[in-house]
XYZ file of C-alpha atoms in Angstrom:
358
model
C -2.392 -7.744 -13.911
C -6.037 -8.027 -14.961
C -5.797 -5.637 -17.929
C -3.356 -4.924 -20.730
C -1.118 -1.882 -20.926
C -3.000 -0.745 -24.027
C -6.233 -0.507 -22.025
C -4.475 1.361 -19.201
C -3.109 3.978 -21.617
C -6.700 4.960 -22.399
C -7.417 5.753 -18.747
C -7.384 9.353 -17.498
C -7.125 8.947 -13.720
C -5.556 6.424 -11.331
C -6.807 5.886 -7.764
C -5.205 4.055 -4.850
C -7.786 3.557 -2.103
C -5.657 2.482 0.848
C -6.659 1.724 4.413
C -4.538 4.616 5.621
C -4.393 7.159 2.771
C -6.170 7.839 -0.519
C -4.075 8.914 -3.510
C -5.249 10.118 -6.926
C -3.056 10.477 -10.024
C -4.356 12.428 -13.039
C -2.746 11.931 -16.440
C -0.803 15.060 -17.335
C -1.125 16.579 -13.848
C 0.624 13.980 -11.674
C -0.244 13.166 -8.062
C -3.051 15.557 -7.111
C -4.474 13.952 -3.924
C -2.576 12.372 -1.019
C -4.812 12.540 2.057
C -5.861 10.193 4.880
C -8.882 8.000 4.119
C -10.969 9.573 6.888
C -14.252 11.489 6.914
C -16.142 13.273 9.731
C -19.957 13.177 9.540
C -22.703 14.913 11.484
C -24.972 12.011 12.490
C -27.946 14.332 13.093
C -28.054 15.894 9.627
C -25.873 13.494 7.626
C -23.697 16.388 6.469
C -20.025 15.828 5.731
C -17.984 18.065 8.031
C -14.396 17.320 7.065
C -12.246 14.870 5.092
C -8.549 14.025 4.958
C -6.067 15.607 7.355
C -8.641 17.704 9.223
C -10.926 14.709 9.805
C -7.997 12.654 11.086
C -7.171 15.356 13.631
C -10.765 15.118 14.889
C -10.395 11.415 15.755
C -11.056 10.916 19.474
C -11.851 14.597 20.006
C -15.414 14.922 18.700
C -18.753 15.407 20.524
C -21.473 12.772 20.352
C -23.138 14.087 17.197
C -19.945 13.941 15.089
C -18.665 10.553 13.962
C -15.277 9.954 12.339
C -15.434 7.069 9.852
C -12.988 5.229 7.591
C -14.821 4.071 4.439
C -11.826 1.937 3.366
C -10.576 -0.968 5.475
C -7.671 -3.199 4.476
C -7.642 -1.804 0.944
C -11.331 -2.708 0.488
C -14.184 -0.204 0.279
C -16.622 -1.016 3.094
C -18.893 2.023 2.639
C -19.355 2.898 -1.044
C -21.486 6.010 -0.530
C -19.127 7.511 2.051
C -16.098 6.692 -0.105
C -17.682 8.547 -3.020
C -18.446 11.605 -0.887
C -14.916 11.575 0.518
C -13.346 11.374 -2.961
C -15.549 14.206 -4.295
C -14.346 16.566 -1.565
C -10.725 15.459 -1.887
C -10.714 16.072 -5.639
C -12.237 19.532 -5.346
C -14.657 21.310 -7.676
C -11.992 22.515 -10.138
C -10.542 19.060 -10.756
C -13.991 17.473 -10.928
C -15.004 19.935 -13.658
C -11.820 19.108 -15.551
C -12.560 15.384 -15.424
C -16.233 15.933 -16.267
C -15.262 17.435 -19.629
C -13.987 14.030 -20.792
C -16.954 12.338 -22.493
C -15.783 8.791 -21.759
C -13.824 9.019 -18.536
C -11.783 5.909 -17.763
C -10.225 5.183 -14.390
C -7.719 2.668 -13.059
C -7.556 1.459 -9.465
C -5.238 -0.660 -7.324
C -6.669 -3.755 -5.676
C -4.924 -5.924 -3.052
C -3.667 -9.289 -4.195
C -6.234 -12.037 -3.783
C -9.158 -9.684 -3.165
C -12.530 -11.332 -3.671
C -14.936 -10.297 -6.488
C -17.184 -8.477 -4.017
C -14.325 -6.209 -2.914
C -13.371 -5.552 -6.544
C -16.996 -4.711 -7.345
C -17.095 -2.215 -4.478
C -14.033 -0.420 -5.881
C -15.555 -0.314 -9.362
C -18.897 1.039 -8.117
C -17.136 3.723 -6.080
C -15.397 5.126 -9.169
C -18.427 4.640 -11.435
C -20.421 6.780 -9.005
C -17.880 9.552 -9.544
C -18.475 9.575 -13.316
C -16.110 6.907 -14.659
C -17.553 5.014 -17.637
C -15.032 2.190 -17.321
C -12.762 1.072 -14.464
C -9.638 -1.066 -14.916
C -8.269 -2.967 -11.917
C -4.533 -3.554 -11.410
C -2.892 -5.682 -8.714
C -1.219 -3.486 -6.096
C 1.910 -5.655 -6.175
C 2.540 -5.046 -9.875
C 1.718 -1.324 -9.657
C 4.090 -0.883 -6.699
C 6.862 -2.815 -8.470
C 6.554 -0.552 -11.507
C 6.463 2.541 -9.300
C 9.742 1.715 -7.538
C 11.552 0.966 -10.802
C 11.857 -2.823 -10.661
C 12.389 -4.603 -14.038
C 9.016 -6.306 -13.842
C 8.822 -7.202 -17.554
C 12.215 -8.986 -17.646
C 12.627 -12.787 -17.225
C 14.367 -12.322 -13.871
C 12.963 -12.622 -10.373
C 12.068 -9.520 -8.389
C 10.639 -9.756 -4.882
C 8.467 -6.964 -3.542
C 6.934 -6.449 -0.122
C 4.052 -3.984 0.207
C 3.770 -2.929 3.864
C 0.354 -1.323 4.286
C -1.569 -0.097 7.286
C -3.810 -3.170 7.496
C -2.106 -5.861 5.397
C 1.337 -6.897 4.184
C 1.696 -8.426 0.716
C 4.754 -10.305 -0.516
C 5.261 -11.544 -4.081
C 7.848 -12.760 -6.568
C 7.400 -11.249 -10.035
C 8.781 -12.329 -13.402
C 7.841 -11.479 -17.012
C 5.254 -8.934 -15.892
C 3.223 -11.396 -13.822
C 3.041 -12.724 -10.263
C 4.763 -16.099 -9.864
C 3.790 -16.609 -6.234
C 2.357 -14.256 -3.612
C 1.090 -14.183 -0.052
C -1.098 -11.695 1.814
C -0.914 -11.389 5.615
C -3.421 -9.444 7.781
C -0.580 -7.675 9.596
C 0.320 -4.046 8.961
C 1.326 -0.802 10.578
C -1.898 -0.633 12.600
C -1.209 -4.052 14.162
C 2.284 -2.932 15.156
C 0.924 0.266 16.724
C -1.728 -1.781 18.551
C 0.960 -4.118 19.923
C 2.826 -1.142 21.406
C -0.353 0.315 22.906
C -1.274 -3.018 24.509
C 2.249 -3.489 25.861
C 2.166 -0.073 27.573
C -1.282 -0.741 28.986
C -0.508 -4.169 30.437
C 3.006 -3.532 31.740
C 2.878 0.164 32.664
C -0.889 0.783 33.129
C -0.669 3.640 30.638
C -3.242 4.409 27.960
C -1.722 5.963 24.873
C -3.747 8.127 22.433
C -2.893 5.994 19.407
C -5.266 7.856 17.104
C -3.679 11.264 17.578
C -0.081 10.395 18.483
C 2.024 7.871 16.613
C 3.317 5.666 19.434
C 5.792 4.127 17.063
C 7.644 7.402 16.639
C 7.745 7.924 20.401
C 8.845 4.453 21.447
C 11.237 3.733 18.583
C 13.397 6.794 18.291
C 16.978 6.380 17.165
C 17.657 3.066 15.472
C 14.231 1.636 16.146
C 14.083 -2.148 16.150
C 17.860 -2.516 16.305
C 19.617 -3.049 19.660
C 21.784 0.014 18.957
C 18.837 2.299 19.691
C 18.275 4.175 22.966
C 17.853 1.946 26.028
C 15.066 4.022 27.626
C 12.312 6.250 26.270
C 9.939 8.565 28.104
C 6.303 8.369 27.007
C 3.328 10.507 28.059
C -0.193 9.132 28.390
C -3.156 8.613 30.730
C -3.095 6.437 33.816
C -5.515 3.509 33.559
C -6.600 3.622 37.230
C -6.766 7.342 38.025
C -7.335 8.787 34.556
C -4.690 11.467 35.192
C -1.852 12.379 32.869
C 1.320 10.456 33.616
C 4.769 9.904 32.153
C 6.643 6.608 32.267
C 10.126 5.532 31.276
C 9.897 2.511 28.988
C 12.572 -0.064 28.215
C 12.838 -0.029 24.414
C 14.106 -3.633 24.406
C 10.741 -4.757 25.802
C 8.949 -2.666 23.173
C 11.032 -4.324 20.469
C 9.990 -7.740 21.791
C 6.330 -6.685 21.687
C 6.697 -5.600 18.063
C 8.430 -8.815 17.007
C 5.317 -10.823 17.883
C 3.068 -9.525 15.053
C 6.038 -9.403 12.665
C 6.496 -13.171 13.029
C 3.526 -13.690 10.703
C 5.241 -11.502 8.084
C 8.401 -13.614 8.271
C 6.308 -16.779 7.906
C 4.672 -15.323 4.792
C 8.042 -14.509 3.226
C 9.219 -18.061 3.933
C 6.090 -19.525 2.306
C 6.581 -17.397 -0.823
C 10.201 -18.535 -1.141
C 9.220 -22.200 -0.649
C 6.590 -21.978 -3.405
C 8.955 -20.172 -5.790
C 10.945 -22.108 -8.453
C 14.636 -22.608 -7.546
C 15.902 -20.598 -10.528
C 14.019 -17.518 -9.366
C 15.163 -17.960 -5.766
C 18.756 -17.921 -7.035
C 18.086 -14.526 -8.648
C 16.639 -13.198 -5.404
C 19.842 -14.004 -3.518
C 21.497 -11.149 -5.449
C 18.572 -8.773 -5.955
C 17.003 -9.132 -2.518
C 13.674 -7.721 -1.329
C 12.262 -4.311 -2.236
C 10.078 -2.790 0.492
C 7.327 -0.294 -0.346
C 4.349 1.104 1.555
C 4.048 3.519 4.444
C 4.973 0.910 7.069
C 8.237 0.152 5.253
C 9.670 3.227 7.007
C 9.441 1.474 10.388
C 12.939 1.975 11.859
C 14.989 -1.210 11.820
C 12.436 -3.346 9.946
C 14.724 -3.758 6.928
C 17.595 -4.947 9.117
C 15.349 -7.441 10.899
C 14.213 -8.917 7.567
C 17.821 -9.101 6.385
C 18.838 -11.067 9.477
C 15.854 -13.430 9.152
C 16.176 -14.162 5.401
C 19.870 -13.566 4.680
C 18.932 -11.573 1.559
C 19.651 -7.891 0.947
C 16.669 -5.650 1.770
C 16.082 -2.294 0.057
C 13.556 0.473 0.737
C 12.107 2.358 -2.231
C 12.867 6.052 -2.643
C 9.233 7.076 -2.071
C 7.732 3.914 -0.554
C 4.367 5.387 0.423
C 3.339 6.482 -3.117
C 4.961 3.745 -5.216
C 1.678 2.027 -6.108
C -0.127 5.098 -7.454
C 3.009 6.364 -9.234
C 3.418 2.978 -10.905
C -0.212 3.070 -11.994
C 0.351 6.606 -13.312
C 3.403 5.434 -15.288
C 1.222 2.801 -16.958
C -1.384 5.439 -17.801
C 1.208 7.708 -19.402
C 2.753 4.893 -21.442
C 6.125 4.883 -19.686
C 6.083 1.097 -19.277
C 6.851 -1.031 -22.342
C 6.096 -4.760 -22.262
C 8.699 -7.286 -23.337
C 7.834 -8.273 -26.917
C 7.642 -12.034 -27.391
C 6.817 -12.763 -31.035
C 7.625 -16.369 -31.927
C 6.864 -15.737 -35.627
C 9.801 -13.341 -35.894
C 12.319 -15.998 -34.752
C 13.887 -17.849 -37.678
C 14.143 -21.614 -37.594
C 17.841 -22.669 -37.627
C 16.965 -25.900 -39.465
C 15.295 -23.857 -42.201
C 18.491 -21.815 -42.569
C 20.549 -25.018 -43.037
C 18.083 -26.279 -45.680
C 18.387 -22.996 -47.597
C 22.201 -23.300 -47.564
C 22.023 -26.871 -48.896
C 19.685 -25.854 -51.710
C 21.958 -22.954 -52.633
């Protein structure tokens, strides 16, 4: 964590700018914004046409003069001006007026682990452009661990895995800090892309990945587990003729296609465990791995990780909003740090000297 809890308690709003969705938490009001990080722009006039859910529905269905953009990529703001315009419309006029009344508005934001100073600066400038006088940055791993109820401040190991749309982050936490962590450029989008490419190469079928979640179509039932359905019917467009066509897909082959990008995630978990002290690894054998993030709901992913690591794997109650809820808990003062005051600990040798003098 880059800031203290005392500084976070002075903040009024918490923002989680994710590659897939943008979430805003206001102190005293709770989670007020949970929309896709998408905006539709008229390239002729520069006017903003739609943001959030409506803009996401426009993806792949717009004429030439309308462009659908994503100002956030991999948890990093790539277009500051468009991100500011998107956030203004998502907040709404009523909420913006409410925040404008605060003379010294402070904001907190989640940043991916290991993000470079340029990416952190882009996040700060985005919120400063919305009226924030000061912006505090918190590591997404710590915010997500707090949001899912892990005892982050205790001297015991807790392992968390943040499965995002563009990246996957794995870390071991102890005493409120990150002991060791790894960030892999594999997320839900890479898994969806693997399914789309598999259907195109083996079945000559183009799938509308932007409008239809191919994961939900190809992985019904038990998903990645062999107990799922053997065959699945999928609708798409023929590569050669361009006509609509339906194919029956072997879900075992789809599972094999998905395992390829997930190999990098397993390698990252192994590297984190190798770099972790043995005492903490012993704690993890009982506690296991806590999965958060929207991609944590991938059917069968938890079972696959359990078979690969041998540790118990748990999914948070609300995995998609854990990070912003954890940041909101810090803002509202619901998280108390472990007090370590060496001056309050009496010296046992001093006690023996006092007894001898008495």
